[in-house]
Amino acid sequence: MNHQDHQDPQMKLAAEVVQSFTGIQKRLLEFTRSNAESLGLTVLQLAVLNTLHAAPGLTLKELTERLSSPKSTISVQVEGLVQAGLVDRVISETDRREVRLSLTADGRERSLQSAANPRSYQAMEYALKQVPASDIQNLLRIHQDIQNLLGTYSSR
C-alpha cells in the first residue's frame, strides 16, 4: 500500500474494518489459548482433539482438510498427542495402508473438559448480552455478506 492509498477514505475504512476483525480474533484467541493451556495443550492440539471428538476415525489427510492446516503441521501435533496418550492411530480393517485417528479415553476427557469451559464462547456471550438482538442479527448478516464477497474477490 502506498502513501496515497492510505489517504483514500475507502482504503482507510477498509483498514479500520480489518483492524476491528483482527482485534476481535486476537481477544478470542487469548481465551482459547487460556483454555488450551489449562489442559496442558496448545490451541492446535486442542483443535485436533475437539475435531476427532466430533468426527472420530478421520485420516490425517481428512483432519488437515478440516483444520485448514498443512499436513506436516498437523502430523507433528498428532504425534505429540499420540506420545501423550491422547490419540491412537488405528489401521483400517478395510485398507491396511490407511490409518485412522481416534481419541483415547484421556483424549476424550480432555476434549470434554475443554467444552465444559469454553472461555471464548463465554466471553462472546457476555459481550453479546450487552448488544440488542437486532444488532446481533445484523452483525451476523453483514459478516456472512463480507465472507461471501471476500470469497468472490479471492476467485478473481
Tab-separated table of N, CA, C and O in Angstrom, residues 58-101:
chain	number	residue	atom	x	y	z
A	58	LEU	N	-11.043	-40.061	11.599
A	58	LEU	CA	-10.537	-39.347	10.431
A	58	LEU	C	-9.129	-39.820	10.098
A	58	LEU	O	-8.378	-40.236	10.972
A	59	THR	N	-8.761	-39.708	8.832
A	59	THR	CA	-7.373	-39.926	8.437
A	59	THR	C	-6.632	-38.613	8.667
A	59	THR	O	-7.251	-37.557	8.859
A	60	LEU	N	-5.317	-38.653	8.615
A	60	LEU	CA	-4.521	-37.435	8.767
A	60	LEU	C	-4.883	-36.427	7.679
A	60	LEU	O	-5.033	-35.233	7.948
A	61	LYS	N	-5.083	-36.906	6.469
A	61	LYS	CA	-5.450	-36.027	5.345
A	61	LYS	C	-6.792	-35.341	5.622
A	61	LYS	O	-6.939	-34.134	5.424
A	62	GLU	N	-7.779	-36.100	6.081
A	62	GLU	CA	-9.093	-35.527	6.376
A	62	GLU	C	-9.003	-34.504	7.514
A	62	GLU	O	-9.645	-33.455	7.477
A	63	LEU	N	-8.182	-34.814	8.510
A	63	LEU	CA	-8.002	-33.902	9.636
A	63	LEU	C	-7.367	-32.596	9.176
A	63	LEU	O	-7.804	-31.514	9.572
A	64	THR	N	-6.350	-32.682	8.321
A	64	THR	CA	-5.700	-31.457	7.837
A	64	THR	C	-6.674	-30.610	7.022
A	64	THR	O	-6.648	-29.383	7.113
A	65	GLU	N	-7.544	-31.256	6.259
A	65	GLU	CA	-8.545	-30.511	5.487
A	65	GLU	C	-9.521	-29.798	6.413
A	65	GLU	O	-9.859	-28.637	6.202
A	66	ARG	N	-9.969	-30.481	7.451
A	66	ARG	CA	-10.922	-29.870	8.391
A	66	ARG	C	-10.312	-28.705	9.153
A	66	ARG	O	-11.001	-27.752	9.480
A	67	LEU	N	-9.026	-28.811	9.455
A	67	LEU	CA	-8.364	-27.761	10.239
A	67	LEU	C	-7.677	-26.720	9.356
A	67	LEU	O	-7.110	-25.751	9.873
A	68	SER	N	-7.737	-26.918	8.043
A	68	SER	CA	-7.122	-25.986	7.089
A	68	SER	C	-5.682	-25.662	7.464
A	68	SER	O	-5.280	-24.499	7.507
A	69	SER	N	-4.926	-26.696	7.770
A	69	SER	CA	-3.517	-26.542	8.133
A	69	SER	C	-2.680	-27.502	7.298
A	69	SER	O	-3.176	-28.528	6.849
A	70	PRO	N	-1.400	-27.178	7.125
A	70	PRO	CA	-0.527	-28.081	6.366
A	70	PRO	C	-0.418	-29.453	7.032
A	70	PRO	O	-0.432	-29.559	8.259
A	71	LYS	N	-0.287	-30.481	6.200
A	71	LYS	CA	-0.196	-31.853	6.706
A	71	LYS	C	0.978	-32.012	7.668
A	71	LYS	O	0.853	-32.671	8.694
A	72	SER	N	2.108	-31.385	7.360
A	72	SER	CA	3.287	-31.522	8.219
A	72	SER	C	3.019	-30.945	9.611
A	72	SER	O	3.442	-31.521	10.618
A	73	THR	N	2.307	-29.833	9.676
A	73	THR	CA	1.981	-29.207	10.960
A	73	THR	C	1.080	-30.106	11.785
A	73	THR	O	1.320	-30.344	12.972
A	74	ILE	N	0.032	-30.632	11.157
A	74	ILE	CA	-0.921	-31.488	11.871
A	74	ILE	C	-0.255	-32.808	12.254
A	74	ILE	O	-0.485	-33.341	13.339
A	75	SER	N	0.607	-33.319	11.394
A	75	SER	CA	1.307	-34.569	11.680
A	75	SER	C	2.138	-34.444	12.961
A	75	SER	O	2.128	-35.346	13.801
A	76	VAL	N	2.835	-33.336	13.130
A	76	VAL	CA	3.635	-33.103	14.339
A	76	VAL	C	2.727	-33.037	15.569
A	76	VAL	O	3.034	-33.610	16.614
A	77	GLN	N	1.595	-32.346	15.434
A	77	GLN	CA	0.658	-32.228	16.561
A	77	GLN	C	0.087	-33.596	16.937
A	77	GLN	O	-0.002	-33.937	18.119
A	78	VAL	N	-0.299	-34.372	15.928
A	78	VAL	CA	-0.854	-35.708	16.174
A	78	VAL	C	0.184	-36.584	16.858
A	78	VAL	O	-0.122	-37.293	17.823
A	79	GLU	N	1.425	-36.518	16.396
A	79	GLU	CA	2.488	-37.327	17.004
A	79	GLU	C	2.636	-36.981	18.487
A	79	GLU	O	2.758	-37.870	19.333
A	80	GLY	N	2.617	-35.700	18.809
A	80	GLY	CA	2.706	-35.287	20.209
A	80	GLY	C	1.534	-35.794	21.029
A	80	GLY	O	1.705	-36.228	22.180
A	81	LEU	N	0.345	-35.784	20.440
A	81	LEU	CA	-0.853	-36.265	21.135
A	81	LEU	C	-0.829	-37.784	21.301
A	81	LEU	O	-1.306	-38.317	22.310
A	82	VAL	N	-0.258	-38.486	20.316
A	82	VAL	CA	-0.092	-39.946	20.434
A	82	VAL	C	0.877	-40.242	21.579
A	82	VAL	O	0.601	-41.088	22.442
A	83	GLN	N	2.003	-39.528	21.591
A	83	GLN	CA	3.012	-39.728	22.641
A	83	GLN	C	2.448	-39.415	24.029
A	83	GLN	O	2.819	-40.043	25.016
A	84	ALA	N	1.516	-38.436	24.094
A	84	ALA	CA	0.902	-38.048	25.374
A	84	ALA	C	-0.227	-38.990	25.781
A	84	ALA	O	-0.823	-38.834	26.853
A	85	GLY	N	-0.543	-39.961	24.919
A	85	GLY	CA	-1.602	-40.923	25.236
A	85	GLY	C	-3.005	-40.378	25.062
A	85	GLY	O	-3.952	-40.888	25.653
A	86	LEU	N	-3.148	-39.355	24.202
A	86	LEU	CA	-4.460	-38.746	23.985
A	86	LEU	C	-5.101	-39.161	22.662
A	86	LEU	O	-6.316	-39.053	22.495
A	87	VAL	N	-4.281	-39.621	21.723
A	87	VAL	CA	-4.769	-40.038	20.402
A	87	VAL	C	-4.158	-41.395	20.067
A	87	VAL	O	-2.999	-41.659	20.393
A	88	ASP	N	-4.958	-42.236	19.419
A	88	ASP	CA	-4.494	-43.535	18.919
A	88	ASP	C	-4.522	-43.522	17.401
A	88	ASP	O	-5.416	-42.912	16.794
A	89	ARG	N	-3.567	-44.217	16.820
A	89	ARG	CA	-3.584	-44.481	15.381
A	89	ARG	C	-4.123	-45.896	15.209
A	89	ARG	O	-3.617	-46.827	15.819
A	90	VAL	N	-5.150	-46.032	14.386
A	90	VAL	CA	-5.777	-47.335	14.186
A	90	VAL	C	-5.708	-47.691	12.703
A	90	VAL	O	-6.172	-46.919	11.858
A	91	ILE	N	-5.127	-48.842	12.391
A	91	ILE	CA	-5.042	-49.290	10.999
A	91	ILE	C	-6.427	-49.741	10.553
A	91	ILE	O	-7.098	-50.514	11.236
A	92	SER	N	-6.840	-49.239	9.406
A	92	SER	CA	-8.157	-49.556	8.855
A	92	SER	C	-8.277	-51.051	8.580
A	92	SER	O	-7.336	-51.679	8.092
A	93	GLU	N	-9.434	-51.593	8.905
A	93	GLU	CA	-9.677	-53.011	8.645
A	93	GLU	C	-9.893	-53.285	7.169
A	93	GLU	O	-9.647	-54.386	6.695
A	94	THR	N	-10.353	-52.282	6.434
A	94	THR	CA	-10.642	-52.467	5.012
A	94	THR	C	-9.445	-52.154	4.115
A	94	THR	O	-9.331	-52.690	3.031
A	95	ASP	N	-8.544	-51.268	4.576
A	95	ASP	CA	-7.372	-50.898	3.785
A	95	ASP	C	-6.186	-50.761	4.736
A	95	ASP	O	-6.065	-49.767	5.445
A	96	ARG	N	-5.326	-51.743	4.741
A	96	ARG	CA	-4.208	-51.794	5.698
A	96	ARG	C	-3.253	-50.601	5.562
A	96	ARG	O	-2.486	-50.322	6.467
A	97	ARG	N	-3.301	-49.897	4.417
A	97	ARG	CA	-2.424	-48.731	4.227
A	97	ARG	C	-2.998	-47.483	4.884
A	97	ARG	O	-2.296	-46.492	5.052
A	98	GLU	N	-4.263	-47.535	5.235
A	98	GLU	CA	-4.948	-46.364	5.777
A	98	GLU	C	-4.934	-46.378	7.306
A	98	GLU	O	-5.260	-47.385	7.923
A	99	VAL	N	-4.537	-45.236	7.872
A	99	VAL	CA	-4.502	-45.108	9.326
A	99	VAL	C	-5.556	-44.094	9.745
A	99	VAL	O	-5.608	-42.980	9.231
A	100	ARG	N	-6.401	-44.522	10.655
A	100	ARG	CA	-7.458	-43.658	11.182
A	100	ARG	C	-7.051	-43.180	12.571
A	100	ARG	O	-6.375	-43.890	13.310
A	101	LEU	N	-7.469	-41.982	12.927
A	101	LEU	CA	-7.137	-41.390	14.217
A	101	LEU	C	-8.350	-41.386	15.126
A	101	LEU	O	-9.458	-41.072	14.685
